[in-house]
C-alpha positions as a Markdown table, in Angstrom:
| # | Residue | x | y | z |
|---|---|---|---|---|
| 1 | Met | -8.2 | -33.0 | 8.0 |
| 2 | Thr | -7.2 | -29.4 | 7.2 |
| 3 | Arg | -10.4 | -27.6 | 8.2 |
| 4 | Trp | -8.3 | -24.2 | 8.9 |
| 5 | Pro | -5.8 | -24.2 | 6.5 |
| 6 | Val | -4.1 | -21.1 | 8.3 |
| 7 | Asp | -4.0 | -19.5 | 11.6 |
| 8 | Thr | -2.0 | -15.9 | 10.9 |
| 9 | Met | -1.8 | -15.0 | 14.2 |
| 10 | Ala | 0.1 | -17.3 | 16.7 |
| 11 | Trp | 3.7 | -16.7 | 18.8 |
| 12 | Ile | 6.6 | -18.4 | 19.8 |
| 13 | Gly | 8.7 | -17.5 | 23.0 |
| 14 | Pro | 8.7 | -15.4 | 25.9 |
| 15 | Tyr | 5.8 | -12.5 | 26.7 |
| 16 | Pro | 7.5 | -9.5 | 29.3 |
| 17 | Phe | 4.8 | -9.3 | 31.4 |
| 18 | Arg | 4.0 | -13.0 | 32.5 |
| 19 | Glu | 4.6 | -16.7 | 32.1 |
| 20 | Leu | 2.8 | -18.4 | 29.2 |
| 21 | Pro | 1.7 | -22.0 | 28.5 |
| 22 | His | 3.3 | -23.7 | 26.0 |
| 23 | Pro | 4.9 | -21.1 | 24.0 |
| 24 | Glu | 7.5 | -23.4 | 22.2 |
| 25 | Pro | 7.2 | -24.6 | 18.8 |
| 26 | Gly | 6.6 | -27.6 | 18.7 |
| 27 | Val | 4.1 | -27.3 | 21.1 |
| 28 | Leu | 2.3 | -24.9 | 18.8 |
| 29 | Val | 2.3 | -27.6 | 16.1 |
| 30 | Arg | 0.7 | -30.1 | 18.1 |
| 31 | Val | -2.0 | -27.7 | 18.7 |
| 32 | Leu | -2.5 | -27.0 | 14.9 |
| 33 | Glu | -2.7 | -31.0 | 14.0 |
| 34 | Arg | -5.0 | -31.3 | 17.0 |
| 35 | Glu | -7.6 | -28.4 | 15.4 |
| 36 | Gly | -7.3 | -29.2 | 11.9 |
| 37 | Ile | -5.1 | -25.9 | 10.6 |
| 38 | Gly | -2.6 | -26.9 | 7.4 |
| 39 | Ala | 0.2 | -24.0 | 8.6 |
| 40 | Ala | 0.8 | -20.9 | 10.5 |
| 41 | Trp | 2.3 | -17.4 | 10.5 |
| 42 | Val | 4.2 | -17.3 | 13.5 |
| 43 | Gly | 5.5 | -14.2 | 15.3 |
| 44 | Ala | 8.6 | -13.9 | 17.7 |
| 45 | Met | 6.0 | -12.7 | 21.4 |
| 46 | Gln | 9.4 | -10.4 | 22.7 |
| 47 | Ala | 9.7 | -8.5 | 18.9 |
| 48 | Pro | 6.7 | -5.7 | 19.7 |
| 49 | Trp | 9.3 | -4.7 | 22.6 |
| 50 | His | 12.6 | -4.8 | 21.5 |
| 51 | Arg | 13.8 | -0.9 | 20.1 |
| 52 | Asp | 15.4 | -3.4 | 17.4 |
| 53 | Pro | 13.4 | -6.4 | 16.4 |
| 54 | Ala | 16.6 | -7.8 | 14.5 |
| 55 | Pro | 17.8 | -10.5 | 16.9 |
| 56 | Ser | 14.4 | -11.1 | 17.9 |
| 57 | Thr | 13.4 | -12.3 | 14.4 |
| 58 | Ala | 17.1 | -14.4 | 13.5 |
| 59 | Trp | 16.1 | -16.3 | 16.7 |
| 60 | Leu | 12.7 | -16.6 | 15.2 |
| 61 | Arg | 14.1 | -18.2 | 12.3 |
| 62 | Ala | 16.1 | -20.3 | 14.3 |
| 63 | Gln | 13.3 | -22.0 | 16.6 |
| 64 | Leu | 11.1 | -22.4 | 13.5 |
| 65 | Ala | 14.0 | -24.4 | 10.8 |
| 66 | Pro | 12.9 | -27.4 | 12.1 |
| 67 | Tyr | 9.3 | -27.2 | 11.6 |
| 68 | Ala | 9.1 | -25.4 | 7.9 |
| 69 | Gly | 6.2 | -25.4 | 6.1 |
| 70 | Val | 3.9 | -25.6 | 8.5 |
| 71 | Leu | 5.1 | -22.5 | 10.8 |
| 72 | Gln | 5.9 | -19.4 | 8.7 |
| 73 | Ala | 8.7 | -16.7 | 9.8 |
| 74 | Val | 6.8 | -13.6 | 10.2 |
| 75 | Pro | 9.4 | -10.7 | 11.0 |
| 76 | Cys | 8.6 | -7.7 | 12.4 |
| 77 | Val | 10.3 | -4.3 | 11.0 |
| 78 | Arg | 10.6 | -0.8 | 12.7 |
| 79 | Pro | 9.9 | 1.7 | 10.5 |
| 80 | Asp | 11.5 | 4.7 | 12.2 |
| 81 | Trp | 15.0 | 2.3 | 12.5 |
| 82 | Pro | 17.3 | 2.7 | 10.4 |
| 83 | Gln | 17.7 | 0.3 | 7.4 |
| 84 | Trp | 14.4 | -1.1 | 8.4 |
| 85 | Glu | 13.4 | -1.7 | 4.6 |
| 86 | Arg | 16.0 | -4.4 | 5.2 |
| 87 | Val | 14.0 | -6.8 | 6.9 |
| 88 | Leu | 11.0 | -6.6 | 4.4 |
| 89 | Asp | 13.9 | -7.7 | 2.0 |
| 90 | Glu | 15.2 | -10.2 | 3.4 |
| 91 | Ala | 11.6 | -11.5 | 4.0 |
| 92 | Met | 11.1 | -12.0 | 0.6 |
| 93 | Arg | 14.2 | -13.9 | -0.1 |
| 94 | His | 13.1 | -16.4 | 2.9 |
| 95 | Gly | 9.7 | -16.5 | 0.8 |
| 96 | Asp | 7.7 | -15.4 | 4.6 |
| 97 | Pro | 4.2 | -14.4 | 3.9 |
| 98 | Ala | 3.5 | -11.4 | 6.2 |
| 99 | Val | 6.0 | -8.7 | 8.1 |
| 100 | Cys | 4.5 | -7.6 | 11.4 |
| 101 | Cys | 3.9 | -3.9 | 12.4 |
| 102 | Tyr | 3.5 | -2.8 | 16.0 |
| 103 | Pro | 3.1 | 0.9 | 16.4 |
| 104 | Met | 1.9 | 1.3 | 19.7 |
| 105 | Gln | 4.3 | -1.1 | 21.4 |
| 106 | Gln | 6.6 | 1.0 | 19.0 |
| 107 | Gly | 6.0 | 5.1 | 19.8 |
| 108 | Ile | 4.3 | 5.4 | 16.2 |
| 109 | Ala | 2.1 | 7.6 | 15.5 |
| 110 | Ala | -0.9 | 7.1 | 13.1 |
| 111 | Thr | 0.2 | 10.8 | 11.4 |
| 112 | Gly | 3.3 | 11.7 | 9.8 |
| 113 | Asp | 5.1 | 10.3 | 7.2 |
| 114 | Val | 6.0 | 6.9 | 8.9 |
| 115 | Leu | 3.2 | 4.4 | 8.0 |
| 116 | Pro | 2.6 | 5.3 | 4.8 |
| 117 | Ser | 7.1 | 5.0 | 4.1 |
| 118 | Leu | 5.7 | 1.2 | 5.7 |
| 119 | Ala | 2.4 | 0.6 | 3.3 |
| 120 | Arg | 4.6 | 1.7 | 0.4 |
| 121 | Ala | 7.2 | -0.1 | 0.9 |
| 122 | Tyr | 5.3 | -3.6 | 2.1 |
| 123 | Gly | 3.4 | -3.0 | -1.0 |
| 124 | Val | 5.9 | -2.7 | -3.5 |
| 125 | Arg | 7.6 | -5.6 | -2.5 |
| 126 | Gly | 4.4 | -7.8 | -2.1 |
| 127 | Leu | 4.6 | -8.8 | 1.6 |
| 128 | Val | 2.2 | -8.4 | 3.5 |
| 129 | Val | 1.0 | -6.0 | 7.0 |
| 130 | Arg | 0.4 | -7.6 | 9.6 |
| 131 | Leu | -1.0 | -5.8 | 12.3 |
| 132 | Thr | -2.6 | -7.0 | 16.2 |
| 133 | Val | -4.5 | -4.9 | 17.8 |
| 134 | Cys | -4.3 | -5.8 | 21.7 |
| 135 | Phe | -2.3 | -9.1 | 23.2 |
| 136 | Glu | -4.4 | -8.5 | 26.8 |
| 137 | Asp | -7.4 | -6.7 | 27.5 |
| 138 | Leu | -7.6 | -3.8 | 30.3 |
| 139 | Arg | -8.5 | -6.0 | 33.2 |
| 140 | Gln | -4.9 | -8.7 | 32.2 |
| 141 | Arg | -2.9 | -5.9 | 31.3 |
| 142 | His | 0.4 | -5.2 | 33.2 |
| 143 | Ala | 0.3 | -1.8 | 34.8 |
| 144 | Leu | 3.7 | -1.5 | 32.6 |
| 145 | Asp | 2.9 | -2.1 | 29.3 |
| 146 | Gly | 1.6 | 1.3 | 28.9 |
| 147 | Ala | 0.9 | 1.1 | 24.6 |
| 148 | Gly | -2.5 | 1.4 | 24.0 |
| 149 | Asp | -4.7 | -1.1 | 21.8 |
| 150 | Leu | -4.3 | -0.3 | 17.8 |
| 151 | Ala | -6.0 | 2.9 | 16.7 |
| 152 | Ala | -8.8 | 3.0 | 14.0 |
| 153 | Ala | -6.5 | 5.8 | 12.1 |
| 154 | His | -3.2 | 3.5 | 12.7 |
| 155 | Ile | -5.1 | 1.4 | 10.2 |
| 156 | Arg | -6.2 | 3.8 | 7.4 |
| 157 | Ala | -2.9 | 5.3 | 7.2 |
| 158 | Ile | -1.3 | 1.7 | 6.8 |
| 159 | Val | -4.1 | 0.7 | 3.9 |
| 160 | Arg | -4.9 | 3.9 | 2.3 |
| 161 | Ser | -1.5 | 4.7 | 1.7 |
| 162 | Asp | -0.7 | 2.9 | -1.8 |
| 163 | Pro | -3.3 | 0.9 | -3.7 |
| 164 | Arg | -0.6 | -2.4 | -3.7 |
| 165 | Val | -0.7 | -3.3 | 0.5 |
| 166 | His | -2.8 | -6.0 | 1.2 |
| 167 | Val | -3.3 | -5.8 | 5.8 |
| 168 | Val | -4.7 | -8.6 | 8.0 |
| 169 | Val | -5.8 | -7.1 | 11.4 |
| 170 | Gly | -6.0 | -9.7 | 14.9 |
| 171 | Gly | -7.6 | -9.3 | 17.9 |
| 172 | Ala | -10.0 | -6.6 | 16.6 |
| 173 | Gly | -13.5 | -5.7 | 19.0 |
| 174 | Ala | -15.7 | -5.4 | 17.1 |
| 175 | Asp | -16.3 | -1.5 | 17.2 |
| 176 | Leu | -12.9 | -0.7 | 16.1 |
| 177 | Leu | -13.6 | -3.7 | 13.5 |
| 178 | Ala | -17.2 | -1.5 | 12.4 |
| 179 | Glu | -15.4 | 2.0 | 12.4 |
| 180 | Thr | -12.3 | 0.9 | 10.0 |
| 181 | His | -14.3 | -1.1 | 7.1 |
| 182 | Trp | -17.8 | 1.5 | 7.0 |
| 183 | Ser | -14.8 | 4.6 | 6.8 |
| 184 | Leu | -12.8 | 2.9 | 3.6 |
| 185 | Thr | -13.4 | 2.6 | 0.2 |
| 186 | Pro | -14.6 | -0.5 | -1.6 |
| 187 | Ala | -11.4 | -0.8 | -3.0 |
| 188 | Glu | -10.1 | 0.0 | 0.4 |
| 189 | Gln | -11.6 | -2.7 | 2.2 |
| 190 | Ala | -10.9 | -4.8 | -0.1 |
| 191 | Arg | -7.1 | -5.1 | 0.5 |
| 192 | Cys | -8.2 | -5.4 | 4.5 |
| 193 | Trp | -9.0 | -8.6 | 6.3 |
| 194 | Trp | -9.5 | -9.4 | 10.4 |
| 195 | Asp | -9.2 | -12.8 | 12.5 |
| 196 | Trp | -12.5 | -12.8 | 14.3 |
| 197 | Ala | -10.5 | -14.3 | 18.5 |
| 198 | Trp | -11.7 | -11.4 | 19.7 |
| 199 | Leu | -15.2 | -11.2 | 18.7 |
| 200 | Trp | -17.8 | -12.7 | 21.0 |
| 201 | Gly | -19.9 | -15.5 | 19.8 |
| 202 | Pro | -23.5 | -16.2 | 21.1 |
| 203 | Pro | -25.6 | -14.3 | 23.2 |
| 204 | Glu | -23.7 | -10.7 | 22.0 |
| 205 | Glu | -23.8 | -12.5 | 18.6 |
| 206 | Gln | -20.9 | -9.8 | 17.2 |
| 207 | Phe | -18.9 | -12.4 | 15.1 |
| 208 | Ala | -22.2 | -13.7 | 13.2 |
| 209 | Gly | -23.2 | -10.2 | 12.5 |
| 210 | Leu | -20.4 | -8.9 | 11.5 |
| 211 | Val | -20.3 | -11.8 | 8.8 |
| 212 | Arg | -23.7 | -10.5 | 7.4 |
| 213 | Ser | -22.7 | -6.6 | 7.2 |
| 214 | Val | -19.1 | -6.8 | 6.5 |
| 215 | Gly | -19.1 | -10.1 | 4.6 |
| 216 | Ala | -17.4 | -13.5 | 5.1 |
| 217 | Asp | -14.6 | -13.0 | 2.9 |
| 218 | Arg | -13.1 | -10.2 | 4.8 |
| 219 | Phe | -12.3 | -12.6 | 7.7 |
| 220 | Val | -9.3 | -15.1 | 8.0 |
| 221 | Phe | -8.5 | -17.3 | 11.1 |
| 222 | Gly | -7.1 | -15.8 | 13.8 |
| 223 | Gly | -5.9 | -18.1 | 17.0 |
| 224 | Tyr | -3.6 | -15.9 | 18.9 |
| 225 | Trp | -2.1 | -18.4 | 20.5 |
| 226 | Pro | -0.3 | -18.5 | 22.9 |
| 227 | Leu | -1.7 | -16.0 | 24.8 |
| 228 | Arg | -5.5 | -17.6 | 23.9 |
| 229 | Leu | -6.5 | -20.6 | 23.7 |
| 230 | Val | -6.9 | -21.6 | 19.9 |
| 231 | Gln | -10.7 | -23.9 | 20.5 |
| 232 | Ala | -12.0 | -20.7 | 20.7 |
| 233 | Pro | -12.7 | -18.8 | 17.3 |
| 234 | Val | -12.8 | -22.3 | 16.5 |
| 235 | Ala | -16.3 | -22.9 | 18.6 |
| 236 | Thr | -17.3 | -19.3 | 17.4 |
| 237 | Ala | -16.8 | -19.8 | 13.7 |
| 238 | Asp | -18.7 | -23.6 | 14.9 |
| 239 | Leu | -21.8 | -21.5 | 17.2 |
| 240 | Ala | -21.9 | -19.4 | 13.7 |
| 241 | Ala | -22.5 | -22.1 | 11.3 |
| 242 | Ser | -26.0 | -22.8 | 11.9 |
| 243 | Asp | -26.5 | -19.7 | 11.0 |
| 244 | Leu | -24.6 | -18.5 | 8.5 |
| 245 | Pro | -24.7 | -22.3 | 6.5 |
| 246 | Ser | -22.4 | -22.3 | 3.2 |
| 247 | Val | -20.4 | -19.3 | 4.3 |
| 248 | Thr | -16.4 | -19.4 | 2.5 |
| 249 | Tyr | -14.4 | -17.6 | 5.2 |
| 250 | Thr | -11.0 | -16.1 | 2.9 |
| 251 | Asn | -7.6 | -18.7 | 3.0 |
| 252 | Ala | -4.4 | -16.6 | 4.0 |
| 253 | Thr | -2.5 | -17.8 | 1.4 |
| 254 | Ala | -4.5 | -16.0 | -1.3 |
| 255 | Ile | -3.4 | -13.6 | 0.0 |
| 256 | Val | -0.6 | -13.4 | 0.1 |
| 257 | Thr | -0.9 | -14.6 | -3.7 |
| 258 | Ala | -2.9 | -11.4 | -4.4 |
| 259 | Ala | 0.0 | -9.4 | -2.5 |
| 260 | Arg | 2.6 | -10.4 | -4.6 |
| 261 | Ala | 0.9 | -10.1 | -7.6 |
| 262 | Ala | -0.4 | -6.4 | -6.8 |
| 263 | Ala | 3.8 | -5.6 | -6.1 |
| 264 | Val | 4.4 | -7.1 | -10.0 |
| 265 | Gln | 1.4 | -4.6 | -12.0 |
């Protein structure tokens, strides 16, 4: 039985700062089956720290090829790199649902022309922007991992730069989510979605509180494998269910459809 149509936040491959258990695509497929998840958007775990992420994208596609239809590639783009738009064109040819960008790891400021250019390039092609706030919290983070957490200013810079761009943000805490959501206009809010992998359930009830305030339709499922257990966000949703009856979260497939429709308008 498929309970969650799409996991929007998954990776495979090596992590530079510690060994991860089971970062192989075959294991991810079994995890999805066990948790009732139909498919996953999958990035290359090593890509955020590569100056040129193109080789990691080629590696990602080769690794996911045996699992086509279940594991969907999410290539990585560095929008200050020469000919970076070719990554987006290739993603369109492959039918990828999204392309990820890591401004903090890539040293891209929230101000300037880079992120607006990125947003316009995504919007005209109907590709979803996948952003990741952080991979580990500060208590776990290696001293050599000097990248800070993604800021609200980065997210706003992308969402506001093109009315066609659609954004999925993973790993946001409650404060960042609320700050960003309420600093956007209603039209901008409608093009930005969040997972709840880093939101607390009981007793803090961050997730349930945000569902009530910003709306369940602002949330998509993101499991964060292999950095975190997929069971955690599943359990958070289950624990909130008693207080949030008949809540329906957004199916990420609908976001892809909306992005592609906006591109042709």
